[in-house]
Short mmCIF file of C-alpha atoms in Angstrom, two decimals:
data_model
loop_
_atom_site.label_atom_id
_atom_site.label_comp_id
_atom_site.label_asym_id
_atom_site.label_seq_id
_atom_site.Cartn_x
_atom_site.Cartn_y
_atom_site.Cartn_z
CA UNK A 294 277.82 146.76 137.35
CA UNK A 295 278.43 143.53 138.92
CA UNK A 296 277.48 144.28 142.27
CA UNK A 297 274.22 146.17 141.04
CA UNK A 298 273.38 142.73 139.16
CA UNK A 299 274.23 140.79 141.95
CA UNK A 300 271.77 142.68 144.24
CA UNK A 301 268.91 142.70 141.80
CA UNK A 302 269.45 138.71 141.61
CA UNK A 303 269.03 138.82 145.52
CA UNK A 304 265.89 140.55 145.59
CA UNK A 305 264.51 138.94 142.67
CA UNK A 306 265.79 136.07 145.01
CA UNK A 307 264.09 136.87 148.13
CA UNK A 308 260.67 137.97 146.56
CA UNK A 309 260.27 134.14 145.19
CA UNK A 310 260.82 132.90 148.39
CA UNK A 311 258.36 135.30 150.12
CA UNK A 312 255.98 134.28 147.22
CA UNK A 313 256.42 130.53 148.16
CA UNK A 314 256.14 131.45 152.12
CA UNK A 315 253.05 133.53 151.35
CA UNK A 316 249.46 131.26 152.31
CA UNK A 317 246.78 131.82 150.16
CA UNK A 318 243.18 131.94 151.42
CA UNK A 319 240.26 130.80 148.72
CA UNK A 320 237.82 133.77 148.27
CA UNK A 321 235.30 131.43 150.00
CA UNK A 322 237.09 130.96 153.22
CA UNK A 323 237.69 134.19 153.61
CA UNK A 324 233.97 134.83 153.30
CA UNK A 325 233.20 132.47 155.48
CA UNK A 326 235.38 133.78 158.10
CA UNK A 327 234.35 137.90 157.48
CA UNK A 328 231.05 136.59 157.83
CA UNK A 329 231.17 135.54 161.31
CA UNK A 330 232.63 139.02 162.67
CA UNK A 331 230.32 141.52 164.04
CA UNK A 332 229.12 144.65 161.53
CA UNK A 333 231.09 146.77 163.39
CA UNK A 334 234.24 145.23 162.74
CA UNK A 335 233.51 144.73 158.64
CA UNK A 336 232.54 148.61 158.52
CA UNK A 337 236.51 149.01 159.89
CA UNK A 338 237.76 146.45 157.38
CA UNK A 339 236.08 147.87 154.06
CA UNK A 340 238.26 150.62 154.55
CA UNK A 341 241.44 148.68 153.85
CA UNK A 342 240.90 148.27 150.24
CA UNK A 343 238.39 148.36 147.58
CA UNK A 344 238.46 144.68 147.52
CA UNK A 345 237.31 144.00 150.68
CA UNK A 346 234.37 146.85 150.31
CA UNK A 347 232.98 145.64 147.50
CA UNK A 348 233.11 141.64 149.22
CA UNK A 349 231.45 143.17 152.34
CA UNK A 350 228.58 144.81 150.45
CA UNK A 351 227.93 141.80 147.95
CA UNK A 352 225.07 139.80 147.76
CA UNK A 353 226.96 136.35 148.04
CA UNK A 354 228.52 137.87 151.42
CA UNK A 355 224.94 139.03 152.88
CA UNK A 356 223.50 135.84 151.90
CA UNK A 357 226.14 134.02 153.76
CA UNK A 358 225.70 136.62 156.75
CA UNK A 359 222.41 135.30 156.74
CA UNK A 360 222.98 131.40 156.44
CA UNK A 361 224.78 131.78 159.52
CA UNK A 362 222.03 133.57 161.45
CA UNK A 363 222.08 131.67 164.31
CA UNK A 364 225.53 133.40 165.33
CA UNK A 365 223.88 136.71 164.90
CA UNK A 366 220.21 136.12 164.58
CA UNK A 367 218.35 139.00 167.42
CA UNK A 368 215.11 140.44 168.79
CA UNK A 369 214.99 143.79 167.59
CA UNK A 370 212.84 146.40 169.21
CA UNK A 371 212.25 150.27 169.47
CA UNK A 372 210.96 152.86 171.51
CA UNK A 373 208.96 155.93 170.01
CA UNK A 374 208.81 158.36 172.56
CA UNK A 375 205.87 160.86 171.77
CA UNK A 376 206.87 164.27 173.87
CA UNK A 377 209.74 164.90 171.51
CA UNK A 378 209.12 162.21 168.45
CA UNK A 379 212.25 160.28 169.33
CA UNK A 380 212.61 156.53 167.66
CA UNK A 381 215.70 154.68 168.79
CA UNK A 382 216.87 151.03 168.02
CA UNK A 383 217.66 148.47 170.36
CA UNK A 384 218.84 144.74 169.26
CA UNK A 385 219.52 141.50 171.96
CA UNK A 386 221.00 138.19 171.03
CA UNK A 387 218.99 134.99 170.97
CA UNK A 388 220.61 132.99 172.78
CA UNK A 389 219.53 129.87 174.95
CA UNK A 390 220.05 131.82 178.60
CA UNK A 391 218.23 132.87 181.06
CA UNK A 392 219.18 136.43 180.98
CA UNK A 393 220.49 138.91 177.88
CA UNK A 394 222.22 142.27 177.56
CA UNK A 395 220.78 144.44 174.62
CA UNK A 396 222.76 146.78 172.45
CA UNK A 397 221.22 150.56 171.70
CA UNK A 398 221.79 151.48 167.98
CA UNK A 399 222.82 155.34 168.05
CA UNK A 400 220.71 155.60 165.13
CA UNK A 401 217.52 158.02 165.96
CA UNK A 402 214.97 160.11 163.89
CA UNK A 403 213.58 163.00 165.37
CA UNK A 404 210.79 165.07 164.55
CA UNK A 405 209.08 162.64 163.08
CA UNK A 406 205.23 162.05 163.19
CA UNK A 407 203.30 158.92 163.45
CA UNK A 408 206.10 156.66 163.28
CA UNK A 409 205.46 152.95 163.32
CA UNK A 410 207.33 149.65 161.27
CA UNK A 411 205.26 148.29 159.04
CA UNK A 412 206.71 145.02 158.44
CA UNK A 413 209.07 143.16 159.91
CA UNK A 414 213.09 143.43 159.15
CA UNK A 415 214.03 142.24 155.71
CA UNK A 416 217.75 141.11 155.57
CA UNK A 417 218.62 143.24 157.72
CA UNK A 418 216.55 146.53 156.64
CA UNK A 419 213.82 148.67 158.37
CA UNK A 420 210.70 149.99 156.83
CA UNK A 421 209.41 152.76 158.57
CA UNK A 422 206.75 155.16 157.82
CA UNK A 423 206.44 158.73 158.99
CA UNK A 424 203.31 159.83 157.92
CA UNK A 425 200.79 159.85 154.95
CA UNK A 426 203.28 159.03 151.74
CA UNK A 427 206.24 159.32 153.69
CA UNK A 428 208.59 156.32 154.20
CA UNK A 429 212.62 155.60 155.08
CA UNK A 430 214.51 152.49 154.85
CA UNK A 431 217.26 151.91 157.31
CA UNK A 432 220.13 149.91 158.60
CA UNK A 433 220.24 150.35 162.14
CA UNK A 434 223.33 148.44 162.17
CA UNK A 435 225.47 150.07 159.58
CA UNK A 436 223.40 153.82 160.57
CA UNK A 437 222.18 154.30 156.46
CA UNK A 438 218.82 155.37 155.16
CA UNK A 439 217.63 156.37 152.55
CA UNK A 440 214.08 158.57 152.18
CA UNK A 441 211.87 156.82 149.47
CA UNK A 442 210.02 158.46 146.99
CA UNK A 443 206.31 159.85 147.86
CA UNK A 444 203.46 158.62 145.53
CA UNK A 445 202.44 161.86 143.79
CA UNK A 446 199.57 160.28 142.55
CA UNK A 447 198.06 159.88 146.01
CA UNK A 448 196.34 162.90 147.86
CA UNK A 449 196.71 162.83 151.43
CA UNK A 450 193.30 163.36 152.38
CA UNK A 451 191.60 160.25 153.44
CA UNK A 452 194.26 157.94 152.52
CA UNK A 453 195.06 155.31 154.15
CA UNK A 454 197.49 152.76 153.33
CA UNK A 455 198.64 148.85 153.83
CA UNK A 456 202.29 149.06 152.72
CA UNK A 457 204.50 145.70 153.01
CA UNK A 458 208.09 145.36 152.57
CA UNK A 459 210.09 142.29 150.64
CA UNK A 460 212.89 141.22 149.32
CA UNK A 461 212.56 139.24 145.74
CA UNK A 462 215.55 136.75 145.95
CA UNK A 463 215.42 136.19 142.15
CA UNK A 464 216.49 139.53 140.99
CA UNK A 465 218.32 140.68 143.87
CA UNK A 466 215.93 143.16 144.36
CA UNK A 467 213.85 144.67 147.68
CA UNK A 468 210.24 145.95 146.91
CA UNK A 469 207.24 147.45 149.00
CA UNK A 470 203.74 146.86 147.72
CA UNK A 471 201.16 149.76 148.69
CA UNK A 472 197.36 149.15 148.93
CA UNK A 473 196.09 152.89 149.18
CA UNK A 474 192.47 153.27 150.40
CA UNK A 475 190.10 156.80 150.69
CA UNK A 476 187.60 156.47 152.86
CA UNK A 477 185.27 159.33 152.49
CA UNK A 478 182.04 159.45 153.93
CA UNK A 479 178.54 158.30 152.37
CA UNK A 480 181.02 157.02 149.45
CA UNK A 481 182.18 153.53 148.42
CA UNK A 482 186.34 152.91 149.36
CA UNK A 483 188.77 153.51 146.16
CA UNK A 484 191.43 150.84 146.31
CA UNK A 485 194.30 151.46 144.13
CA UNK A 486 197.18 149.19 143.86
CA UNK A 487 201.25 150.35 143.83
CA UNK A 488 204.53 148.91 143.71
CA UNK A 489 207.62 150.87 144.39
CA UNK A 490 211.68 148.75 143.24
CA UNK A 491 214.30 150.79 145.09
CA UNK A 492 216.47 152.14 143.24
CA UNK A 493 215.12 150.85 140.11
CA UNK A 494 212.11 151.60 137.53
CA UNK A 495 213.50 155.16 138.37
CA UNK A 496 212.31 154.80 141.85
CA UNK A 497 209.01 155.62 141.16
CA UNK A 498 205.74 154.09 142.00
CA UNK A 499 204.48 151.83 139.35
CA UNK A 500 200.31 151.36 139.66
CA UNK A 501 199.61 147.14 139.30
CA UNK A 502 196.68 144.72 138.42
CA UNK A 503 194.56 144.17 142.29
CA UNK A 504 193.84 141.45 143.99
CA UNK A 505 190.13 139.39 143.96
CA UNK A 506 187.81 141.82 143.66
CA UNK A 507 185.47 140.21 146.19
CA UNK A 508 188.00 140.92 149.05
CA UNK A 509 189.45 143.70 150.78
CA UNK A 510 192.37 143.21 152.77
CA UNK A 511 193.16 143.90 156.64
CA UNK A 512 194.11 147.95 156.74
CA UNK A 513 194.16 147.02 160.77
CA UNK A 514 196.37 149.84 162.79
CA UNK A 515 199.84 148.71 162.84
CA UNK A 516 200.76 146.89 165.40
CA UNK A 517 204.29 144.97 165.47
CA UNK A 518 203.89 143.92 161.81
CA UNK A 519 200.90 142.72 161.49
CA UNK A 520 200.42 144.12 158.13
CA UNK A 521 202.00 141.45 156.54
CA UNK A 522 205.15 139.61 155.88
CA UNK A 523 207.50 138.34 153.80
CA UNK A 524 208.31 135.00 153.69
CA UNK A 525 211.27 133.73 150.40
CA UNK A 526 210.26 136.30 147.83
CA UNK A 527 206.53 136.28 148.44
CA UNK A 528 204.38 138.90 150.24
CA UNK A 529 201.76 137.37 152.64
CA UNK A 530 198.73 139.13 153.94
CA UNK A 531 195.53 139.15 155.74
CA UNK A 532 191.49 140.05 153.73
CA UNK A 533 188.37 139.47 154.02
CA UNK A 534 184.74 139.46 151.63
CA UNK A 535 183.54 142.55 150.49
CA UNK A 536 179.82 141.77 152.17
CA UNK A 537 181.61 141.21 155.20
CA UNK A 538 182.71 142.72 158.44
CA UNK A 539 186.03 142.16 160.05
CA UNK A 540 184.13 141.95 163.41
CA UNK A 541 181.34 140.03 162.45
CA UNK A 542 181.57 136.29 164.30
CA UNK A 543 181.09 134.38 161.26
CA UNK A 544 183.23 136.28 158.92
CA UNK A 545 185.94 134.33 157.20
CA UNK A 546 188.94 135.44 157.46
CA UNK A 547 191.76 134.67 154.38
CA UNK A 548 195.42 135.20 153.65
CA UNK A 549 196.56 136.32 150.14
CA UNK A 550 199.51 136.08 148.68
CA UNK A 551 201.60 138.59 146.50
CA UNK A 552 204.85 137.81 144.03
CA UNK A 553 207.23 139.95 144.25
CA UNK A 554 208.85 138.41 141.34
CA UNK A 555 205.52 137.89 139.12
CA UNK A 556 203.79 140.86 140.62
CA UNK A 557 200.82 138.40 141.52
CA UNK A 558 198.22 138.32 143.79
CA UNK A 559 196.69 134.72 144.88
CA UNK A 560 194.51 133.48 147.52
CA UNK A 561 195.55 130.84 150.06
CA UNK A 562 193.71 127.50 151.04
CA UNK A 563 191.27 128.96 153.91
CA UNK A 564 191.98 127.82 157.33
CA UNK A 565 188.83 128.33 159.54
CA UNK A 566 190.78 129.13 162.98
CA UNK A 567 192.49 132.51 161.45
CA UNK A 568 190.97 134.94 162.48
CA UNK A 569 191.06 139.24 161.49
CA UNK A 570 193.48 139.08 164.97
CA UNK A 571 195.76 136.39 164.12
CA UNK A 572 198.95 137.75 163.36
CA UNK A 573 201.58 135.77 160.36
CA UNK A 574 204.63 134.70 161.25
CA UNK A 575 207.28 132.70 159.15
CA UNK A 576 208.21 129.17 160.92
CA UNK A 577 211.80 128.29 158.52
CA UNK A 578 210.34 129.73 156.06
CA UNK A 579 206.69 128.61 155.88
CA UNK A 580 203.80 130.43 156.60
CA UNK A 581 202.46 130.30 160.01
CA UNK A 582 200.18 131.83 162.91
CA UNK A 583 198.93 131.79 166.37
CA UNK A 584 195.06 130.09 166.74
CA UNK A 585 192.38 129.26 169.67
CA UNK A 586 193.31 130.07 173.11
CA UNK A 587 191.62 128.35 175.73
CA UNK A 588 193.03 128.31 179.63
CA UNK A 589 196.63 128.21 179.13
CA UNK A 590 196.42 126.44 175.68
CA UNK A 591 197.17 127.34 171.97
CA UNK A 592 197.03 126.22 168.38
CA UNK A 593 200.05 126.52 166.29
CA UNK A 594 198.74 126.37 162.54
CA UNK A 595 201.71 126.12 160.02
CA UNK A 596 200.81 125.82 156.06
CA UNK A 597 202.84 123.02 154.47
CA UNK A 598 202.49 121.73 150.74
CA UNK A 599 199.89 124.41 150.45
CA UNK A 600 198.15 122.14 153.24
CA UNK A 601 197.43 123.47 157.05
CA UNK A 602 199.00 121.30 159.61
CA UNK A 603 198.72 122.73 163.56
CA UNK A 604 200.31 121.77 167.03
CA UNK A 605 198.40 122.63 170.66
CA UNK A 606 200.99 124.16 173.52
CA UNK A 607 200.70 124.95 176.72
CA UNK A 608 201.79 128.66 177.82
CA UNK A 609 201.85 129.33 181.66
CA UNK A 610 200.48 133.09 181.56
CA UNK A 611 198.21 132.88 178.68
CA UNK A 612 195.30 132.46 181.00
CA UNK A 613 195.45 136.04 181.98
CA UNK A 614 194.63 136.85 178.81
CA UNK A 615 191.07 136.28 177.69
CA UNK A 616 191.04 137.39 173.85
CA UNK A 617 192.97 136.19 171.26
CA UNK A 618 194.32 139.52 169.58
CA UNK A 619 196.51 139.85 172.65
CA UNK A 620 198.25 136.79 172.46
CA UNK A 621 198.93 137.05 168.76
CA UNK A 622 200.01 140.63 169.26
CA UNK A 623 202.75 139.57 171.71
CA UNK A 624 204.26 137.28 169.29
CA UNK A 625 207.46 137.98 168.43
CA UNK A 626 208.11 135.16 165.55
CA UNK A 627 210.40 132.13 165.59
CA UNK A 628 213.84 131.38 165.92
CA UNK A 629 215.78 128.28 166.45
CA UNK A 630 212.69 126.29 166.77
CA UNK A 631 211.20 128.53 169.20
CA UNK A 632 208.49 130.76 168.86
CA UNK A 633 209.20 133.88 171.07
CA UNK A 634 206.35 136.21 173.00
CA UNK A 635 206.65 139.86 174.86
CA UNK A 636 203.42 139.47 177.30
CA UNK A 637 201.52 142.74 176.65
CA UNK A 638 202.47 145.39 179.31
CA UNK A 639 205.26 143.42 180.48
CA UNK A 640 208.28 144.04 179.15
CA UNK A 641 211.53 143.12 180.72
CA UNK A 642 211.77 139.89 179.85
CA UNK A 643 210.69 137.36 176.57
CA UNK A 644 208.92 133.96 176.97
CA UNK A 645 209.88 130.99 174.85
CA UNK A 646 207.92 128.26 173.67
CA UNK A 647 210.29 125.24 172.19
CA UNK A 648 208.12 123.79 169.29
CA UNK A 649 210.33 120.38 169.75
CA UNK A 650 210.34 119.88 173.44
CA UNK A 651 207.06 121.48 174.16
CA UNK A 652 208.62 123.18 177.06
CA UNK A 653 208.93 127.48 177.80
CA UNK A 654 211.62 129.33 179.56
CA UNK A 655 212.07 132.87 180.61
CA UNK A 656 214.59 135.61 179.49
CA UNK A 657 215.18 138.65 181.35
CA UNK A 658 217.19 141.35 179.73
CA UNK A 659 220.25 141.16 182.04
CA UNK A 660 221.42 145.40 183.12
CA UNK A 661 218.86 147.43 180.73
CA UNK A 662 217.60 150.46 182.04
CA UNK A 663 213.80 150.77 180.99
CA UNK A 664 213.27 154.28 180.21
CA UNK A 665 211.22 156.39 183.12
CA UNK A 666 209.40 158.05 180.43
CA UNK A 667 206.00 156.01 180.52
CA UNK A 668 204.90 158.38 177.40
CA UNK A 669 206.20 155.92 174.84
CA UNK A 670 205.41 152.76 172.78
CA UNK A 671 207.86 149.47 172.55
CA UNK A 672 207.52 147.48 169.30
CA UNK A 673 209.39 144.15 168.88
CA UNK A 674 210.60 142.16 166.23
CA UNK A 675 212.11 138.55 166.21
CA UNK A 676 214.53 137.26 163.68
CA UNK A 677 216.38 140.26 162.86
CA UNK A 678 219.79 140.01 161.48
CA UNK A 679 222.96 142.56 161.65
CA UNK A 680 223.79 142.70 158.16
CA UNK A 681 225.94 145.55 155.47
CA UNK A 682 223.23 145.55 153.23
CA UNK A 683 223.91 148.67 151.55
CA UNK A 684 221.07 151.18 150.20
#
């Protein structure tokens, strides 16, 4: 009985000192440190414990992801190829090289129709559209989706739709606003105005107080988000007067803004150098875009204090390009202080324009094979982030 109680003392004895020996890491360091690892690696690590799932997946830990984004902040683009409806990721560091190395996603829908991205990534998420009242989120970097609900109250025939995805930091909560249109002919257009929560409301489509009544806004064919964006909580997008054409030279051009928190629309102070071409871009979270092109020059307009500053550049190729709509089409958005461009046709290789030094360099994607398939479309999109965001 002795020896029994002299053993348990021992133990007992032992587990205090590998109690005292044992270093404790505050929950915040160790956030701090999972943050900086690669998806990859934290989609390994949830598996060790509940604990560590539920910190990989939490807000707090995306949010810190994302404060960080310079470590892991990328171009993301895609390539729809049309003979067999193929979509396929690809993502590339920005870094300040001459040359890059992007990754391929294995993540790829197939037999889709009419795919396109109709706004750029939100914290880490994908909107994509497949066709009339069909939509998918995705995580190209963790391989979910999820299929959101269709809009039963829409037909399909003559519909056309804006649809612009956000995130509403208040609530936690990510959103898509949908402008549905009919055009039919020899009849006036029937705007109706939708708002779908995911995974709230019970994920259905909730029909919302429009916008002005005197404007309509930019249903334009999608091209590398130019339907809108979303810039801290608030949807931002392009319209114009009712009496007006988009193509008309002295048609003024406005940007409206949407709540996602309020549910809101406003109008924006008018700028007189956007034009129905000029495609929105967030500048550290301000609203921003792409104006006047003449020779090898443009205007960089940025809205500040609800006041439009801008900033003239040079660009060393923009002189091939005549119109405006295909400079502001090549934009890619902004990171680091830079804004970044794909020259239309070209791609290979991104140009950057420092906003700071006024100076541009050239980055060639270092070992990619371009696909020999010339039947396909390339879309890009700056500032996306790898991120668990879970759906």
């Amino acid at each position: 009985m002795k020896k029994e109680e002299q053993n348990r003392i021992s133990i007992h004895r032992k587990m205090e000192k590998e109690e005292e020996e044992r270093i404790w890491i505050h929950m915040d360091l160790v956030i701090e440190i999972l943050s900086r690892m690669p998806v990859k690696s934290l989609l390994k690590l949830k598996c060790l414990s509940k604990e560590f799932s539920r910190i990989i997946h939490s807000r707090n830990f995306v949010d810190s992801c994302l404060a960080c984004s310079s470590n892991r902040s990328r171009l993301l683009f895609y390539f729809h190829f049309y003979e067999d409806n193929t979509l396929v990721f690809f993502s590339a560091p920005h870094r300040l090289t001459c040359s890059i190395l992007p990754t391929r996603h294995d993540m790829t829908f197939r037999g889709v129709v009419g795919t396109s991205l109709r706004s750029p990534p939100v914290r880490g998420l994908i909107f994509c559209t497949f066709g009339p009242n069909q939509h998918v989120l995705c995580n190209p970097a963790t391989k979910h989706n999820i299929s959101l609900p269709q809009n039963q109250m829409l037909r399909k025939k003559g519909l056309v739709e804006l649809l612009i995805f956000g995130y509403d930091p208040i609530f936690d909560q990510f959103k898509v606003l949908c402008i549905s249109v009919y055009k039919i002919v020899k009849q006036p257009d029937q705007y109706q105005f939708w708002v779908l929560t995911v995974g709230k409301d019970g994920n259905i489509w909730r029909k919302i107080q429009g916008m002005p009544p005197h404007l309509v806004p930019a249903m334009r064919k999608h091209l590398c988000g130019q339907t809108g964006i979303c810039i801290n909580g608030v949807l931002y997008f392009k319209a114009c007067s009712k009496n007006q054409s988009y193509t008309h030279p002295g048609n003024t051009t406005h940007v409206v803004s949407f709540d996602l928190n309020s549910e809101e629309f406003s109008l924006i102070k008018t700028n007189s150098h956007l034009t129905w071409f000029s495609k929105l871009i967030d500048f550290q979270g301000k609203l921003a875009f792409l104006s006047r092109v003449k020779d090898c020059t443009i205007e960089f307009c940025l809205l500040e204090n609800k006041e439009w500053s801008s900033k003239v550049f040079h660009l060393p190729w923009a002189q091939k390009y005549s119109r405006l709509e295909q400079i502001s089409d090549s934009v890619l958005g902004i990171c680091d202080g830079e804004i970044i461009f794909v020259p239309p046709k070209e791609f290979g290789f991104t140009w950057h324009l420092s906003l700071e030094k006024k100076t541009t360099r050239k980055v060639d994607f270092h070992d990619f094979q371009i696909p020999s398939n010339r039947n396909h479309l390339v879309v890009f999109f700056s500032n996306y982030a790898d991120t668990t965001v879970s759906l």
